[in-house]
Short mmCIF file of C-alpha atoms in Angstrom, two decimals:
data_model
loop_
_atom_site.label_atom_id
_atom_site.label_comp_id
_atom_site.label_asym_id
_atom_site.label_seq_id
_atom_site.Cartn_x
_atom_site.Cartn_y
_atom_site.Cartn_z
CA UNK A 1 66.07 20.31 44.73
CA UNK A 2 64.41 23.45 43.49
CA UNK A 3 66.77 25.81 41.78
CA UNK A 4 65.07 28.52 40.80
CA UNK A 5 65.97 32.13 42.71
CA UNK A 6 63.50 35.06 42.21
CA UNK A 7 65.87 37.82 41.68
CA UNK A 8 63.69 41.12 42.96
CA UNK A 9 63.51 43.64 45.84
CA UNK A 10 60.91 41.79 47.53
CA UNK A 11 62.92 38.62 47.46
CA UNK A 12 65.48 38.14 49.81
CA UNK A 13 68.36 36.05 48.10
CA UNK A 14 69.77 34.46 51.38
CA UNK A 15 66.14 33.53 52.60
CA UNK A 16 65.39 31.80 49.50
CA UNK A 17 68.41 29.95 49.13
CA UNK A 18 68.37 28.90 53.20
CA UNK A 19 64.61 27.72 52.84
CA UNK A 20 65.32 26.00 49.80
CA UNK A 21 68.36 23.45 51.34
CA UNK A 22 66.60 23.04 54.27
CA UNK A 23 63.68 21.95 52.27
CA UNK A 24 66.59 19.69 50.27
CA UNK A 25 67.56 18.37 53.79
CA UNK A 26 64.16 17.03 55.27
CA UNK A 27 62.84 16.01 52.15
CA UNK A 28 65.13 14.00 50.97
CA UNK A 29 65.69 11.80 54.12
CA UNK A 30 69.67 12.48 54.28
CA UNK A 31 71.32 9.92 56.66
CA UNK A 32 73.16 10.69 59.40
CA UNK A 33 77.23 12.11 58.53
CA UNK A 34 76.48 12.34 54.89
CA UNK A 35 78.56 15.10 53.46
CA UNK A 36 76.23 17.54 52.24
CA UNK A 37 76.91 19.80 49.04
CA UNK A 38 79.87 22.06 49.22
CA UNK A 39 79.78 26.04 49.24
CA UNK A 40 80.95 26.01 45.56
CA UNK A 41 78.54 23.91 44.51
CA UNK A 42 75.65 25.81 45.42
CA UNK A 43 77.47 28.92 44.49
CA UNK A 44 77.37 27.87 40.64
CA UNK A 45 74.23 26.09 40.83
CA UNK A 46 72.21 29.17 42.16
CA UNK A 47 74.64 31.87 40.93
CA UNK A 48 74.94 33.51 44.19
CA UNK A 49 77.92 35.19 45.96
CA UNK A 50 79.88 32.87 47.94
CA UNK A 51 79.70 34.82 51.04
CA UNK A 52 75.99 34.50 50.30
CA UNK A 53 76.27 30.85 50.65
CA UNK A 54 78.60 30.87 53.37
CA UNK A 55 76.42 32.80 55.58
CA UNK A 56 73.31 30.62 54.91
CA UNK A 57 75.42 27.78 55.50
CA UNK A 58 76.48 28.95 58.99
CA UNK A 59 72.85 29.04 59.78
CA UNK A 60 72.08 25.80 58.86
CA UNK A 61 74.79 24.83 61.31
CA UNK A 62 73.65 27.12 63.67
CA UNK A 63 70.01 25.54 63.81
CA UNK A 64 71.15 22.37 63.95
CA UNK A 65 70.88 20.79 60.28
CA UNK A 66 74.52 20.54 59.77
CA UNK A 67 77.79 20.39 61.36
CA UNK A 68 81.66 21.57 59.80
CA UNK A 69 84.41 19.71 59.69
CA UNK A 70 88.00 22.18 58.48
CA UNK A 71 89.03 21.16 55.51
CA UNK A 72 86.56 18.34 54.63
CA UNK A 73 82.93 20.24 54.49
CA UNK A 74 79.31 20.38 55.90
CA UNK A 75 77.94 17.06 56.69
CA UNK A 76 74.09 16.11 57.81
CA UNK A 77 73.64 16.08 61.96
CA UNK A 78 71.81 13.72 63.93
CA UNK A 79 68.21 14.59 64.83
CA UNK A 80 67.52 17.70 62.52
CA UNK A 81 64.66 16.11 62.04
CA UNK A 82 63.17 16.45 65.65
CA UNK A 83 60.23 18.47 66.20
CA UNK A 84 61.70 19.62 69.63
CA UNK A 85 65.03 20.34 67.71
CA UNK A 86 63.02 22.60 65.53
CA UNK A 87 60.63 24.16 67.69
CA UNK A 88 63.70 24.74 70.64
CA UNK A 89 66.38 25.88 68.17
CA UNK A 90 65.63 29.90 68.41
CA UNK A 91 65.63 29.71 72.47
CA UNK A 92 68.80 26.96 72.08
CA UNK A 93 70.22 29.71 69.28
CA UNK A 94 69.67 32.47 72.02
CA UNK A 95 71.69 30.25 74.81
CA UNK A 96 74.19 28.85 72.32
CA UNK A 97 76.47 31.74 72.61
CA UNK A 98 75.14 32.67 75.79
CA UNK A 99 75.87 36.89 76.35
CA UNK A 100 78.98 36.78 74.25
CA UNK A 101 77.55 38.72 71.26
CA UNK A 102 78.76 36.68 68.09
CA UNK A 103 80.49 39.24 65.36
CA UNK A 104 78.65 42.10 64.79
CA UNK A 105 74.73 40.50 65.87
CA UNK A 106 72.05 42.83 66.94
CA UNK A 107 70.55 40.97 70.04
CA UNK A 108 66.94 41.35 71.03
CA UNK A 109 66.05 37.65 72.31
CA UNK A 110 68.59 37.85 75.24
CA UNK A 111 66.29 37.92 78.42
CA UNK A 112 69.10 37.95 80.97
CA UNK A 113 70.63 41.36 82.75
CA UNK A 114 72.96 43.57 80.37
CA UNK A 115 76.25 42.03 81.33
CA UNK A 116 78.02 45.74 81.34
CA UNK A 117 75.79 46.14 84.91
CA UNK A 118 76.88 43.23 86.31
CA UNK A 119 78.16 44.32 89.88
CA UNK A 120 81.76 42.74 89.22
CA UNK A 121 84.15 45.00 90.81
CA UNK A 122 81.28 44.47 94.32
CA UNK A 123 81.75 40.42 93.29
CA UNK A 124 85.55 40.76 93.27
CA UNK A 125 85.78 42.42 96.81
CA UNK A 126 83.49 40.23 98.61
CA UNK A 127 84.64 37.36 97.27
CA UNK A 128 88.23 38.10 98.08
CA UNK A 129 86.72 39.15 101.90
CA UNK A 130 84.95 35.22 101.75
CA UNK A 131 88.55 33.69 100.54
CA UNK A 132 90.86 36.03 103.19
CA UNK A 133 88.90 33.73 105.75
CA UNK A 134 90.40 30.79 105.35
CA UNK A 135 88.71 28.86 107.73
CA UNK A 136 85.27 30.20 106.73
CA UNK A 137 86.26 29.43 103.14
CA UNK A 138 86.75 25.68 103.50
CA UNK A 139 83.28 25.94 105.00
CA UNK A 140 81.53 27.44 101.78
CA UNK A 141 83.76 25.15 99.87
CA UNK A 142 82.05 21.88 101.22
CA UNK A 143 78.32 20.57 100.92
CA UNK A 144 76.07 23.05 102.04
CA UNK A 145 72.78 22.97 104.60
CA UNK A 146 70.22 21.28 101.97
CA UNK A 147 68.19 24.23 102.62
CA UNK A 148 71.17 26.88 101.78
CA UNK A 149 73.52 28.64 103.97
CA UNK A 150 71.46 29.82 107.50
CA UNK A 151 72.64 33.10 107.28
CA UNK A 152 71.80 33.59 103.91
CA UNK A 153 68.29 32.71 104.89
CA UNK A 154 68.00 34.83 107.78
CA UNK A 155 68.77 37.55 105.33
CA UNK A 156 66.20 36.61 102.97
CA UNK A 157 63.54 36.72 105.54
CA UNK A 158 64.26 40.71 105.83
CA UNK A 159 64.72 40.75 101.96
CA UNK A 160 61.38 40.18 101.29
CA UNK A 161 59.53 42.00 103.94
CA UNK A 162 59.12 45.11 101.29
CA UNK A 163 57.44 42.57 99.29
CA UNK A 164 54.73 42.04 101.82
CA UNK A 165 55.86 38.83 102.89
CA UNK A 166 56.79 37.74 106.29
CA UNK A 167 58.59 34.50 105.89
CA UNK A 168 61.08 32.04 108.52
CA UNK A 169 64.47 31.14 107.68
CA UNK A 170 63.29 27.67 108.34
CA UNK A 171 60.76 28.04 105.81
CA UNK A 172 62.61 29.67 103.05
CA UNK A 173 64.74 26.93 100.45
CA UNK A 174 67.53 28.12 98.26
CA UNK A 175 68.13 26.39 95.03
CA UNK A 176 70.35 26.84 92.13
CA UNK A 177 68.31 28.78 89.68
CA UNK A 178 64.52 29.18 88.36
CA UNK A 179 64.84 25.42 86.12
CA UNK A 180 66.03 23.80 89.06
CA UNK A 181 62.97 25.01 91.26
CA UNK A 182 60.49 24.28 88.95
CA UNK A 183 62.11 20.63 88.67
CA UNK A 184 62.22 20.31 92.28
CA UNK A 185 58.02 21.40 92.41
CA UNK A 186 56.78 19.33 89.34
CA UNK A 187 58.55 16.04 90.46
CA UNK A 188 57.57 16.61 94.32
CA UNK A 189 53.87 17.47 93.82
CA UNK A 190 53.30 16.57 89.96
CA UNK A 191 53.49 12.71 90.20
CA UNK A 192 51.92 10.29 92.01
CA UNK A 193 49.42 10.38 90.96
CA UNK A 194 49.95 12.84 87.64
CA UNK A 195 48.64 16.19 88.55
CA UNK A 196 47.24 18.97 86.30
CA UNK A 197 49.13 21.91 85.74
CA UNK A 198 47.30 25.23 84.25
CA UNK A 199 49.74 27.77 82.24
CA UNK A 200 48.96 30.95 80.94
CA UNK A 201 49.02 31.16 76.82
CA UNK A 202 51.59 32.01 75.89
CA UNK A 203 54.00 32.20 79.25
CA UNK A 204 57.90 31.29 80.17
CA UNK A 205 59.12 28.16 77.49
CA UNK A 206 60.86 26.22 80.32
CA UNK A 207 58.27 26.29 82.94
CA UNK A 208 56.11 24.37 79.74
CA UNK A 209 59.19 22.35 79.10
CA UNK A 210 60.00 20.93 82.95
CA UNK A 211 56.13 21.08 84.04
CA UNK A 212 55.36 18.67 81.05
CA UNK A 213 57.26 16.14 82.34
CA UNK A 214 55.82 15.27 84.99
CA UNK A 215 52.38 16.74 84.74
CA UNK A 216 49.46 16.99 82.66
CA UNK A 217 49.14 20.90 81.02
CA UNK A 218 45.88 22.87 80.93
CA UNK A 219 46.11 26.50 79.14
CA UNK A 220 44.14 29.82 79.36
CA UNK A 221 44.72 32.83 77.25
CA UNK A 222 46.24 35.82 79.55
CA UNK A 223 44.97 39.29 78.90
CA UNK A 224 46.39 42.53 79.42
CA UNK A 225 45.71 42.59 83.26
CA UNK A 226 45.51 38.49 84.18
CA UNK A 227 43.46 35.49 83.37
CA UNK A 228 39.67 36.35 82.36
CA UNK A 229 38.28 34.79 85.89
CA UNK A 230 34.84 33.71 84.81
CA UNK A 231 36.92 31.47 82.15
CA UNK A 232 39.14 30.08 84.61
CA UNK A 233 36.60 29.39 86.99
CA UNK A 234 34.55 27.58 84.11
CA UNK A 235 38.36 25.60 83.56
CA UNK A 236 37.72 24.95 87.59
CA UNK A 237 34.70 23.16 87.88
CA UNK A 238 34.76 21.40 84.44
CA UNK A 239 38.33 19.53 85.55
CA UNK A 240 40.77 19.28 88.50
CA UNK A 241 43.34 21.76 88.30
CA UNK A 242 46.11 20.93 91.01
CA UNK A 243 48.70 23.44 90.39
CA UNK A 244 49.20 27.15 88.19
CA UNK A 245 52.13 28.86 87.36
CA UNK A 246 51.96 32.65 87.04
CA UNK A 247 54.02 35.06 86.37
CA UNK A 248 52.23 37.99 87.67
CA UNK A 249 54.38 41.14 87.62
CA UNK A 250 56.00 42.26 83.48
CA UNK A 251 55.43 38.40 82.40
CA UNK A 252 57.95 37.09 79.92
CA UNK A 253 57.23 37.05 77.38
CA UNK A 254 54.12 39.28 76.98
CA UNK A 255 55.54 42.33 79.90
CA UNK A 256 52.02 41.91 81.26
CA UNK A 257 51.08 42.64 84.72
CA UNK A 258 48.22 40.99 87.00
CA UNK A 259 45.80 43.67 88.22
CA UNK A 260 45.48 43.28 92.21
CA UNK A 261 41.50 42.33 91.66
CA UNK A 262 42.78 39.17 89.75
CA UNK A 263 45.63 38.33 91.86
CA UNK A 264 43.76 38.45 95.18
CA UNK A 265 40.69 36.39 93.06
CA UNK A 266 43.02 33.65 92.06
CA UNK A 267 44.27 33.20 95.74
CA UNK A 268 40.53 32.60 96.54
CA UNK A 269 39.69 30.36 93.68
CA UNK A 270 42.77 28.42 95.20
CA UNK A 271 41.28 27.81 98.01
CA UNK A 272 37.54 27.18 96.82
CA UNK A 273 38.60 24.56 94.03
CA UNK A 274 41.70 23.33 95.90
CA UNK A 275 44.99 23.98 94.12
CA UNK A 276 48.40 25.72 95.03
CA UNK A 277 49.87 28.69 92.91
CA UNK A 278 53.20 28.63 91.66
CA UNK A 279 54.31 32.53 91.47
CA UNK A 280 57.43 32.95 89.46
CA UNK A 281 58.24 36.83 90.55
CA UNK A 282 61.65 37.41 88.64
CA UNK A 283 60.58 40.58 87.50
CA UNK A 284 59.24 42.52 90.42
CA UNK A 285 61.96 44.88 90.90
CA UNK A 286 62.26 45.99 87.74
CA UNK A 287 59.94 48.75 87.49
CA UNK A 288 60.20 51.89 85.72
CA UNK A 289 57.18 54.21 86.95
CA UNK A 290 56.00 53.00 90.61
CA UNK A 291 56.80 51.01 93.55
CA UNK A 292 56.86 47.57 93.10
CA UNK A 293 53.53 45.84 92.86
CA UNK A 294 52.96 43.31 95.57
CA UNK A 295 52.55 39.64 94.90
CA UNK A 296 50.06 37.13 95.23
CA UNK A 297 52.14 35.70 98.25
CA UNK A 298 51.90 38.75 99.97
CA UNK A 299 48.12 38.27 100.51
CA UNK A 300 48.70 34.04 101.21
CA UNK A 301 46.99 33.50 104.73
CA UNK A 302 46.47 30.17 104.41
CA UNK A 303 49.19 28.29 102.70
CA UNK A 304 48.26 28.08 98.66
CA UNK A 305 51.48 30.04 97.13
CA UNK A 306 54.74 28.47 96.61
CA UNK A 307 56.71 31.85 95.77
CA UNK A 308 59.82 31.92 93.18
CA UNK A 309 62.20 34.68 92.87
CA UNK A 310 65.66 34.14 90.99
CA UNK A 311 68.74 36.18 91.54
CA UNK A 312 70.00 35.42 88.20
CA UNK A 313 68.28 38.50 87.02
CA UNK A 314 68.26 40.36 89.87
CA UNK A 315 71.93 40.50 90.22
CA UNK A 316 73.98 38.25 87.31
CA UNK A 317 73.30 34.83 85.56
CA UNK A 318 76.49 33.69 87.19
CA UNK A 319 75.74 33.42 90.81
CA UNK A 320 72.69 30.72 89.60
CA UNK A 321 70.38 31.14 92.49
CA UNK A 322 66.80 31.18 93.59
CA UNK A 323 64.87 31.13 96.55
CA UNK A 324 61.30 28.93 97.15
CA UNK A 325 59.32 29.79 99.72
CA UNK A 326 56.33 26.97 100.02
CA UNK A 327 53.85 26.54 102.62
CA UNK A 328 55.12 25.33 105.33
CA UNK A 329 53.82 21.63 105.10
CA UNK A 330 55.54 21.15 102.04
CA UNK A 331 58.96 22.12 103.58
CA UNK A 332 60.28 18.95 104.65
CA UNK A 333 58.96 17.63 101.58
CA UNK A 334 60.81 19.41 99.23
CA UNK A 335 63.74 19.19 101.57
CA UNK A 336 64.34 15.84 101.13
CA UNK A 337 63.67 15.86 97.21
CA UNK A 338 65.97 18.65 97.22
CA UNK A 339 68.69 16.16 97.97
CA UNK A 340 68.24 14.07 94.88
CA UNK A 341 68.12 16.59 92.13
CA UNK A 342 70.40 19.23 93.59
CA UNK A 343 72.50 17.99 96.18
CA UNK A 344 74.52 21.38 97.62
CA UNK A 345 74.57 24.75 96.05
CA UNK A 346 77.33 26.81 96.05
CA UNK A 347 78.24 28.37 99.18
CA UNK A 348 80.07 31.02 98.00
CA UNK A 349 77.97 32.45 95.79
CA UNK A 350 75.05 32.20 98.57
CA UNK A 351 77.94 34.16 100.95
CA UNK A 352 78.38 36.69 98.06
CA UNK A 353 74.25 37.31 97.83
CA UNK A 354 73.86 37.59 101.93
CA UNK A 355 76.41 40.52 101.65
CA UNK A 356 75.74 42.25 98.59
CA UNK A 357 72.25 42.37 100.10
CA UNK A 358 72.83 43.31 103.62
CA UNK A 359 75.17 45.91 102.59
CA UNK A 360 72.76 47.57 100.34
CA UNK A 361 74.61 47.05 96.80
CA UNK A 362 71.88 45.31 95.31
CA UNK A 363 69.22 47.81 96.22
CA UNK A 364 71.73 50.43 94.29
CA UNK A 365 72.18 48.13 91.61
CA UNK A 366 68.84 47.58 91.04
CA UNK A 367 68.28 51.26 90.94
CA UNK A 368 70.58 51.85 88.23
CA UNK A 369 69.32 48.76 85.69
CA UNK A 370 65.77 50.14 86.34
CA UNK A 371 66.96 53.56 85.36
CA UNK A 372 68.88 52.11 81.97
CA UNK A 373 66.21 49.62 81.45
CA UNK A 374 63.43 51.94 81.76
CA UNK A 375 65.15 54.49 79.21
CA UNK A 376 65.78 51.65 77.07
CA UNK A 377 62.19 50.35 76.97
CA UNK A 378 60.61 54.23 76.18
CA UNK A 379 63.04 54.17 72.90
CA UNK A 380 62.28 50.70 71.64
CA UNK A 381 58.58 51.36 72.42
CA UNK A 382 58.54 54.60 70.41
CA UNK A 383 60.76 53.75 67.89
CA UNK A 384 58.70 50.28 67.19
CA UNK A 385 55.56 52.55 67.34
CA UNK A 386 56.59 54.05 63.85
CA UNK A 387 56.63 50.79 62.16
CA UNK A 388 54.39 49.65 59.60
CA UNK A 389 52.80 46.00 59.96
CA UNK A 390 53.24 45.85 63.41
CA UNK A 391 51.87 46.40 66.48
CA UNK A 392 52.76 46.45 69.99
CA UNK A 393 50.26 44.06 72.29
CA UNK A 394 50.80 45.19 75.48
CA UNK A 395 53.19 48.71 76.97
CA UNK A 396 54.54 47.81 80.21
CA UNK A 397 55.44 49.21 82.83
CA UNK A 398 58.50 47.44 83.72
CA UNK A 399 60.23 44.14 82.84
CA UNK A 400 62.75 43.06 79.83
CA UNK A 401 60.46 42.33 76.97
CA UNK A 402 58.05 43.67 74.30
CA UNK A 403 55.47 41.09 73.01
CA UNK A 404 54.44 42.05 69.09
CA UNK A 405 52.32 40.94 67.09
CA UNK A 406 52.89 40.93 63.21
CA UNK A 407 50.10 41.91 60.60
CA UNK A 408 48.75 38.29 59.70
CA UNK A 409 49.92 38.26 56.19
CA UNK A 410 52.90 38.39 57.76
CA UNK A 411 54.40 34.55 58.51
CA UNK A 412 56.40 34.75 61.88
CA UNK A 413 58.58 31.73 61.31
CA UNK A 414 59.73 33.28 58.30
CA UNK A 415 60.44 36.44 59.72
CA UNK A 416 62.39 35.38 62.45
CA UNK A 417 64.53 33.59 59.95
CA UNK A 418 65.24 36.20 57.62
CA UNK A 419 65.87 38.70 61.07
CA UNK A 420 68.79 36.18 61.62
CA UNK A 421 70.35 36.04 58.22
CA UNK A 422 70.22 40.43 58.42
CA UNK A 423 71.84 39.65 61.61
CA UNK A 424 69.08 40.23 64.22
CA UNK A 425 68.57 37.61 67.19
CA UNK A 426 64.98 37.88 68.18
CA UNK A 427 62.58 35.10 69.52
CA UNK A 428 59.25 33.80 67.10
CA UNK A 429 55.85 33.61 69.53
CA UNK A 430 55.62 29.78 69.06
CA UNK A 431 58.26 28.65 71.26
CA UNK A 432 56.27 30.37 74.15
CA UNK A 433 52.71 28.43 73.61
CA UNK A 434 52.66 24.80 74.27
CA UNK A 435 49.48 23.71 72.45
CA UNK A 436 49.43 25.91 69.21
CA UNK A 437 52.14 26.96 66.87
CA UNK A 438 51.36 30.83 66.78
CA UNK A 439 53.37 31.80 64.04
CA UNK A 440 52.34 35.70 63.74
CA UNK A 441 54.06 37.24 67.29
CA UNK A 442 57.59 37.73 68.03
CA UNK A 443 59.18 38.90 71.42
CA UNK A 444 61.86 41.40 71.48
CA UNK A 445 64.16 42.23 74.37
CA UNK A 446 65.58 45.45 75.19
CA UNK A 447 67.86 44.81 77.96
CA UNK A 448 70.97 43.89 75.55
CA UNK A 449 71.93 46.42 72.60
CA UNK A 450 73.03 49.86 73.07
CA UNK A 451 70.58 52.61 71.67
CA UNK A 452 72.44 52.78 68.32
CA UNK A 453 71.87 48.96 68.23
CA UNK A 454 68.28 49.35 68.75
CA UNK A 455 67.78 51.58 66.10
CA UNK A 456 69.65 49.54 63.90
CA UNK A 457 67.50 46.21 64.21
CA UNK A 458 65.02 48.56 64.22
CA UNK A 459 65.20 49.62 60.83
CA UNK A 460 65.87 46.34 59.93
CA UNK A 461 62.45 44.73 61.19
CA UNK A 462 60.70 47.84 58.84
CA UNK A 463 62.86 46.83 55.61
CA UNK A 464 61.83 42.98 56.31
CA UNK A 465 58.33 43.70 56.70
CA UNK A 466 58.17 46.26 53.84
CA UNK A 467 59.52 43.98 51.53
CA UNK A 468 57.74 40.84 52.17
CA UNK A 469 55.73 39.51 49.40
CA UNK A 470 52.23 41.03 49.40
CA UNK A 471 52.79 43.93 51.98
CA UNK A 472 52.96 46.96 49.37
CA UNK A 473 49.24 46.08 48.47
CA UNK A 474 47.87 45.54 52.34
CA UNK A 475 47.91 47.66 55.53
CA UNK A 476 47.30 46.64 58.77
CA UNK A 477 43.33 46.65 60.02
#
C-alpha cells in the first residue's frame, strides 16, 4: 500500500487517502468477507483525522467496496470488482437513498420531480374519494385490464391531443414506468432474430442498459439540434438499423432539443430504410419559454413511432406509470408480452392519474414546476457561467439537466469523486455513453436543491477545479 500523503492546497487529503485504499482493495485481490483495516489503523498510518478516515470509509461502503458490521469493522464485499459495479455505482449512489437527502448532501444528480411539488394533499383527496367507494375499490384492488384501466385510457386519448396526437383507447397501453416499457419493446421486437438498436451518444443510461439485452447497439453523436442526418443516413445504408430511441424534447442528459427539420427527416428515413422510432417524451411539458414542441409522433402517418411518456415525472415517482402508444399492428403484440413481464398495474394509482387529469390539477401542477424549474435553471446557468474550467455544452430551454463539459486537463472520474467526499451528488458523463468511457463531462440537475444549495455546490465545483493539480498554470481554450 502506498503511504505517502502530499500535504498542500492543491491536494485534497480525503481524495488521496480514498484513491489510495481503493487502489489497496483491487490490487491486492482481497477475498470475499475479509475484514479490512480498521479506522485507527489508517488514522496512525497516514496521520490523518479520524473523521477524515471515517468519511472516506463511508464512501467506500457507499460505492460498493466494503460493507460495516457494529462493533466488529469494515470487511471486503462481493463483486467490487465488477466493471458494471463500477461503472453503475454513481447512478446506483443517486437511487440508493432515493429523494431522502442523506445529512447535509448537496444533490445535483437527482433527475426526478422536487418532492416538495409533489401534489400530495390532491393524492390524499382522491384517493380517499377511490377508497369511500367501496365497491369500486375492490375493483382497482384486483388484476387490472392488461392494457390499464378503460377509463384511464379514454382519458389519455384527450390528454394527448395538445400534443398533436390523435390516438384510440384501444390503441394506447399503460405500463408501470419508463424501464418497464422499454423491457416490454426490446424483448417484443429486439429478439428473434437480434435486432439493431441505434442510440444517441451519450443518451438515458437505462434505455443502454435494458436495450442491450436483447439487442445489438449502434451509436451516433447528437448535436445541439438532433442527429447530423447525412451521418445517420450513411449509418442507414452501410447496416440494418431496426429500431432508435430518441429523446427528442430537453434530452437527459445533454437538455438538448430536436429541431422540427430533423424530427420530421428521421420519420422519413424510417420509412425509406425501414425501422420504427422509439420516442421517449418525458420531458415535453417542462418548458420554460414556449409552448411545448410537438413530437415526432405527432407527424406519424404511417405507423413508424412507438411513443413513451412517463408520469413519474410529470406528476411523482410514486404513482410508477407510463403510457405506450405503438402502431397499431403491434398492439396485440405487446399485449400479450405485457402479460409476462408486468402482469397488472396498479389500479389505483391509474384511478388517481384519470382524475387528477380530468380535473385539471396536473395542468396546474405542471404550471407551477415549470415556473420553479425554469427560475431554477436561469440561476444554475448563470451562476455556472462564472466558473473557471468549465463550460456549459448546450442552454436549454426546458428540462431537468445541464450537460458540462470539464477543461480536459481536468479528469472527470476524479472529480466526481472528490464532489462526493465535499458532499456534492452529481453524475460523471461516462455512465451515459455505452461504447466509450468519456471521462471529461459531468451532468448536473437542478430540479433538487434550494437556491442557497445551488450556490453552495456551486462554489464548491470552482474550489475543486481551482485546486486540481496543474490548473493554476492552464486556462481553458
Amino acid at each position: 500500500m502506498k503511504t505517502k500523503i502530499i500535504r498542500d492546497a492543491k491536494h485534497n487529503i480525503s481524495m488521496q487517502l480514498y484513491e489510495i485504499l481503493k487502489e489497496d482493495i483491487l490490487q491486492n485481490n482481497w477475498k470475499e468477507n475479509t475484514k479490512f483495516y480498521s479506522i485507527r489503523q489508517i488514522s496512525i498510518k497516514f496521520q490523518v483525522n479520524l473523521n477524515t478516515v471515517l468519511k472516506v470509509f463511508q464512501t467506500l461502503e457507499e460505492e460498493g467496496y466494503l460493507y460495516s458490521i457494529k462493533g466488529k469493522g469494515c470487511f471486503i464485499k462481493k463483486g467490487y470488482n465488477l466493471d458494471v459495479n463500477e461503472r453503475m455505482t454513481p447512478i446506483l449512489n443517486t437511487f440508493r437513498f432515493g429523494q431522502n437527502t442523506k445529512g447535509q448532501e448537496i444533490n445535483f444528480s437527482n433527475g426526478a420531480p422536487p418532492k416538495e411539488y409533489f401534489p400530495v394533499e390532491a393524492y390524499q383527496n382522491i384517493l380517499s374519494e377511490i377508497l369511500s367507494d367501496v365497491e369500486g375499490s375492490k375493483n382497482l384492488l384486483g388484476y387490472q385490464n392488461i392494457q390499464g384501466l378503460e377509463s384511464l385510457r379514454q382519458e389519455l386519448t384527450q390528454f394527448v391531443k395538445p400534443y398533436g396526437i390523435t390516438v384510440s383507447k384501444d390503441n394506447i397501453i399503460v405500463c408501470s414506468g419508463t424501464q418497464n416499457v422499454l423491457q416490454l419493446i426490446s424483448t417484443t421486437l429486439g429478439t428473434i432474430p437480434r435486432k439493431t438498436v441505434l442510440l444517441s451518444n451519450p443518451t438515458y443510461q437505462n434505455a443502454v442498459h435494458i436495450l442491450e439485452s436483447s439487442c445489438n447497439i449502434e451509436n451516433i453523436d447528437l448535436q445541439s439540434d438532433g442527429w447530423d442526418m447525412k451521418k445517420l443516413e450513411e449509418i442507414l445504408q452501410s447496416k440494418k438499423i431496426h429500431l432508435v430511441y430518441v429523446m427528442t424534447n430537453f434530452q437527459n442528459p445533454t437538455g438538448v432539443s430536436w429541431s422540427l427539420e430533423k424530427k420530421k427527416q428521421l420519420l422519413e428515413f424510417s420509412k425509406k430504410y425501414d425501422f420504427y422510432i422509439i420516442e421517449d417524451d418525458c420531458f415535453a411539458d417542462f418548458y420554460y419559454e414556449r409552448k411545448m414542441a410537438k413530437p415526432i409522433k405527432a407527424f406519424d402517418k404511417e405507423g413508424r413511432v412507438l411513443y413513451l411518456k412517463t408520469f413519474s415525472k410529470l406528476v411523482m415517482p410514486g404513482i410508477g406509470l407510463a403510457m405506450l402508444i405503438p402502431p397499431k399492428n403491434f398492439v396485440e403484440k405487446f399485449t400479450i408480452n405485457k402479460y409476462f413481464i408486468d402482469t397488472t398495474t396498479s389500479g389505483i394509482h391509474q384511478k388517481f392519474l384519470e382524475l387528477f387529469i380530468k380535473r385539471g390539477l396536473l395542468e396546474k401542477h405542471l404550471e407551477q414546476l415549470r415556473e420553479i424549474l425554469g427560475q431554477r435553471m436561469k440561476y444554475m446557468v448563470e451562476t455556472l457561467q462564472k466558473i473557471p474550467h468549465l463550460r456549459i455544452l448546450h442552454i436549454p430551454k426546458g428540462g431537468f439537466f445541464l450537460w458540462i463539459e470539464l477543461a480536459n486537463y481536468i479528469d472527470g472520474e476524479k472529480f466526481y469523486y472528490k464532489c462526493r467526499l465535499r458532499g456534492l451528488s452529481i453524475l460523471p458523463g461516462f455512465i451515459f455513453y455505452s461504447n466509450t468511457k468519456n471521462s471529461c463531462k459531468i451532468r448536473i440537475s437542478i430540479v433538487s436543491s434550494s437556491f442557497d444549495e445551488m450556490q453552495i455546490g456551486c462554489q464548491i465545483i470552482q474550489d475543486i477545479l481551482e485546486h486540481c493539480e496543474g490548473v493554476s498554470e492552464m486556462k481553458l481554450p
